PDB file of C-alpha atoms in Angstrom:
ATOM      1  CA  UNK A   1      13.503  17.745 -45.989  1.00  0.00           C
ATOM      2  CA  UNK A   2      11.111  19.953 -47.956  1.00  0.00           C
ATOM      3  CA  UNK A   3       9.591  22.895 -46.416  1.00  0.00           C
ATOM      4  CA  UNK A   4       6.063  21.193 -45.980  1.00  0.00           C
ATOM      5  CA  UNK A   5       6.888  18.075 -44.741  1.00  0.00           C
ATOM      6  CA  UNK A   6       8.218  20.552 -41.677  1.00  0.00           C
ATOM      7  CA  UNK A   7       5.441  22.519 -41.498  1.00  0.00           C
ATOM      8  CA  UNK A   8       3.520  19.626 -41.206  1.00  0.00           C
ATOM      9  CA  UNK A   9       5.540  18.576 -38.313  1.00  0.00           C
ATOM     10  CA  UNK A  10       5.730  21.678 -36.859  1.00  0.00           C
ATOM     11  CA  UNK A  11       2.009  21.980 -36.942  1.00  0.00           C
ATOM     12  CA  UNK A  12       1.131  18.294 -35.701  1.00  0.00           C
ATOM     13  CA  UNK A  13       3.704  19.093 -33.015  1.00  0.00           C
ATOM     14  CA  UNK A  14       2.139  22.333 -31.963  1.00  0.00           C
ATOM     15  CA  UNK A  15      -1.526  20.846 -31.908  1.00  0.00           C
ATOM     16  CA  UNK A  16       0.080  17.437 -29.982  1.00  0.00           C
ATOM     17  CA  UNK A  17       1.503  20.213 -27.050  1.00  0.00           C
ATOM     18  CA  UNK A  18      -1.925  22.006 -26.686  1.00  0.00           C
ATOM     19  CA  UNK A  19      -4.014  18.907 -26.335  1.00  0.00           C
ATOM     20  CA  UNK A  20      -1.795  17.363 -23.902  1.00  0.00           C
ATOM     21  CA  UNK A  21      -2.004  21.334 -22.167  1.00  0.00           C
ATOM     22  CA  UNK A  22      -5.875  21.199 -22.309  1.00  0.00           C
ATOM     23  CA  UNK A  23      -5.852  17.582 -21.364  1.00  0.00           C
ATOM     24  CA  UNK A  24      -4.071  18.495 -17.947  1.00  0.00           C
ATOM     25  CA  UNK A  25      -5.854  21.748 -17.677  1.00  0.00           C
ATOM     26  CA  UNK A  26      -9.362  19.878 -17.832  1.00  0.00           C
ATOM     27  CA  UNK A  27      -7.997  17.357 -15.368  1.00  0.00           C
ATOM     28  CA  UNK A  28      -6.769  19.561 -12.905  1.00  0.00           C
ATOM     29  CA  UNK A  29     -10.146  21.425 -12.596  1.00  0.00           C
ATOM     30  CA  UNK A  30     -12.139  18.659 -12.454  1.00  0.00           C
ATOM     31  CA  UNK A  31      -9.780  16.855  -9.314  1.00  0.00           C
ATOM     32  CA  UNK A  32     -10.374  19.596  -7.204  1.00  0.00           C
ATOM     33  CA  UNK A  33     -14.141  18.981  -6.853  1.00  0.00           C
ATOM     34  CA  UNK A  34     -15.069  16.196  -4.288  1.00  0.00           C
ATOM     35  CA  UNK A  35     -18.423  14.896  -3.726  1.00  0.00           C
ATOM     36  CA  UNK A  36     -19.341  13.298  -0.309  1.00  0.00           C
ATOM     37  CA  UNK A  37     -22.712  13.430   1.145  1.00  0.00           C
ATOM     38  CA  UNK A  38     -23.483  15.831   3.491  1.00  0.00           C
ATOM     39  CA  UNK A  39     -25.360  14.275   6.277  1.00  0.00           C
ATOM     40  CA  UNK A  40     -22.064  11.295   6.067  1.00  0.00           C
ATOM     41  CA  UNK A  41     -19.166  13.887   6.809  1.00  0.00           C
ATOM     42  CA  UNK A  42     -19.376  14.603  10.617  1.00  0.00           C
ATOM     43  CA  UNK A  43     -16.465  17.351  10.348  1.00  0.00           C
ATOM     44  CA  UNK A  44     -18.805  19.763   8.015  1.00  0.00           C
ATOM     45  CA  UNK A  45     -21.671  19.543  10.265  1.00  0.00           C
ATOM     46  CA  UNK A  46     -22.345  22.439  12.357  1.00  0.00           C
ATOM     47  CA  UNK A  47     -25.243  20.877  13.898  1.00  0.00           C
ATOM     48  CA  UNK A  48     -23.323  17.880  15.048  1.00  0.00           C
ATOM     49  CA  UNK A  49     -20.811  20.373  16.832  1.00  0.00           C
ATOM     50  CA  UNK A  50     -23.358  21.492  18.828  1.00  0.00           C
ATOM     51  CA  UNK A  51     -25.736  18.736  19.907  1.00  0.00           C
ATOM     52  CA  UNK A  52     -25.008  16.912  23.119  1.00  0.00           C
ATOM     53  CA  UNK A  53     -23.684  13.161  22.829  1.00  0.00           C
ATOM     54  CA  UNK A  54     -26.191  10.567  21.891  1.00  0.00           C
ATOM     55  CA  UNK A  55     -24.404   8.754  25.014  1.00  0.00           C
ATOM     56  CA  UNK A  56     -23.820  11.407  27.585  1.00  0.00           C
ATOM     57  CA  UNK A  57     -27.194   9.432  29.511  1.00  0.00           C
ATOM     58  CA  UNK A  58     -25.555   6.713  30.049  1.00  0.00           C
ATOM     59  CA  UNK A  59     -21.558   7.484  30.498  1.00  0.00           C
ATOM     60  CA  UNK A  60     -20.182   9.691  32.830  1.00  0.00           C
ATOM     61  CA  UNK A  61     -17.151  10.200  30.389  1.00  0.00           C
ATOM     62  CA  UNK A  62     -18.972  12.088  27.890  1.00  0.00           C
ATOM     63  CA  UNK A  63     -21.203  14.148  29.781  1.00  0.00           C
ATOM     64  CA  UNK A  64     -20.696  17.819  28.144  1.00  0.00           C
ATOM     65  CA  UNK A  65     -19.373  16.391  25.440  1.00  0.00           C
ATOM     66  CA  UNK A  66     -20.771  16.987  21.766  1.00  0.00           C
ATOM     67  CA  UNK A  67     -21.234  14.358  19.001  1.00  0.00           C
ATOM     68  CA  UNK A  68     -17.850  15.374  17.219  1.00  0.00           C
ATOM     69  CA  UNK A  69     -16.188  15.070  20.437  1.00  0.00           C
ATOM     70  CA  UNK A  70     -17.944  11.941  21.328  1.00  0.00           C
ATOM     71  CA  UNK A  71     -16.613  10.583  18.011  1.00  0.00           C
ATOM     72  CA  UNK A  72     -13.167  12.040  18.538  1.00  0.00           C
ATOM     73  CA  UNK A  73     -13.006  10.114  21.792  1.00  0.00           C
ATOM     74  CA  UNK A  74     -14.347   7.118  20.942  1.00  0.00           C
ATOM     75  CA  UNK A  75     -11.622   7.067  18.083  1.00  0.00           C
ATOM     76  CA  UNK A  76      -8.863   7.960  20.549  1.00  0.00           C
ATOM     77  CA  UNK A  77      -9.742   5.047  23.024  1.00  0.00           C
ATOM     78  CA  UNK A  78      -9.805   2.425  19.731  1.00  0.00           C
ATOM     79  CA  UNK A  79      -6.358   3.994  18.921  1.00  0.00           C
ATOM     80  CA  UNK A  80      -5.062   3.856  22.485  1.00  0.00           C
ATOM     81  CA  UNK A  81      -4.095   7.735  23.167  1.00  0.00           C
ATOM     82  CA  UNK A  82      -4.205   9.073  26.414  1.00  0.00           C
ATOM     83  CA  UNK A  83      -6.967  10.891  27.721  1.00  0.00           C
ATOM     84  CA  UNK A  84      -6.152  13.034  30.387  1.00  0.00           C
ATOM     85  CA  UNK A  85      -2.953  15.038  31.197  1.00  0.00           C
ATOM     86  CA  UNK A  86      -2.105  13.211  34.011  1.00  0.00           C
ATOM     87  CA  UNK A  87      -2.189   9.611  31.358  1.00  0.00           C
ATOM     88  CA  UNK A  88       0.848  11.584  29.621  1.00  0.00           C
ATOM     89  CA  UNK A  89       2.450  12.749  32.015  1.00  0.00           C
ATOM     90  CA  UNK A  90       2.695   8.646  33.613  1.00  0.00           C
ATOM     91  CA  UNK A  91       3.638   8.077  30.311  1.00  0.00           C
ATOM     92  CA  UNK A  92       6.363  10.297  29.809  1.00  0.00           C
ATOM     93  CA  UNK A  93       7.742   9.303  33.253  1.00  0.00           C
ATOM     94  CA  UNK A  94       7.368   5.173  32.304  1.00  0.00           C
ATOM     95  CA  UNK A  95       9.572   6.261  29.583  1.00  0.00           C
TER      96      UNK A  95
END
């Protein structure tokens, strides 16, 4: 081959690795940001940590309870987990 078809190549093959470097560089930076409304995401929320449960009038179970925990419970009763230590412990004993 002659000398500048290769440093054609060379050079086309040098400025093909740096895009494809910048073009994963850009992407990279840009993935780490993630947008979510603030008011939406209960686990950001300091005020929600701290105010009593919107249902602690009218259920025993989540008297003391804040509106994170509330939510935690509530999830853990769709999801079937136990809720005490004495539910485990009949569990690991029906075992």
């Amino acid at each position: 081959m002659r000398k500048q078809s290769i440093n054609k190549m060379v050079f086309a093959g040098t400025a093909f690795a740096g895009g494809i470097l910048l073009f994963n560089n850009i992407r990279k930076k840009n993935g780490k940001r993630v947008w979510v409304y603030e008011d939406n995401d209960m686990r950001n929320s300091v005020t929600v940590d701290r105010e009593e449960s919107v249902n602690a009038k009218y259920d025993d179970a989540e008297k003391g309870l804040t509106q994170l925990d509330a939510a935690y419970r509530s999830e853990w009763q769709a999801n079937g987990f136990p809720q005490t230590h004495r539910e485990i412990e009949n569990l690991k004993a029906n075992k």
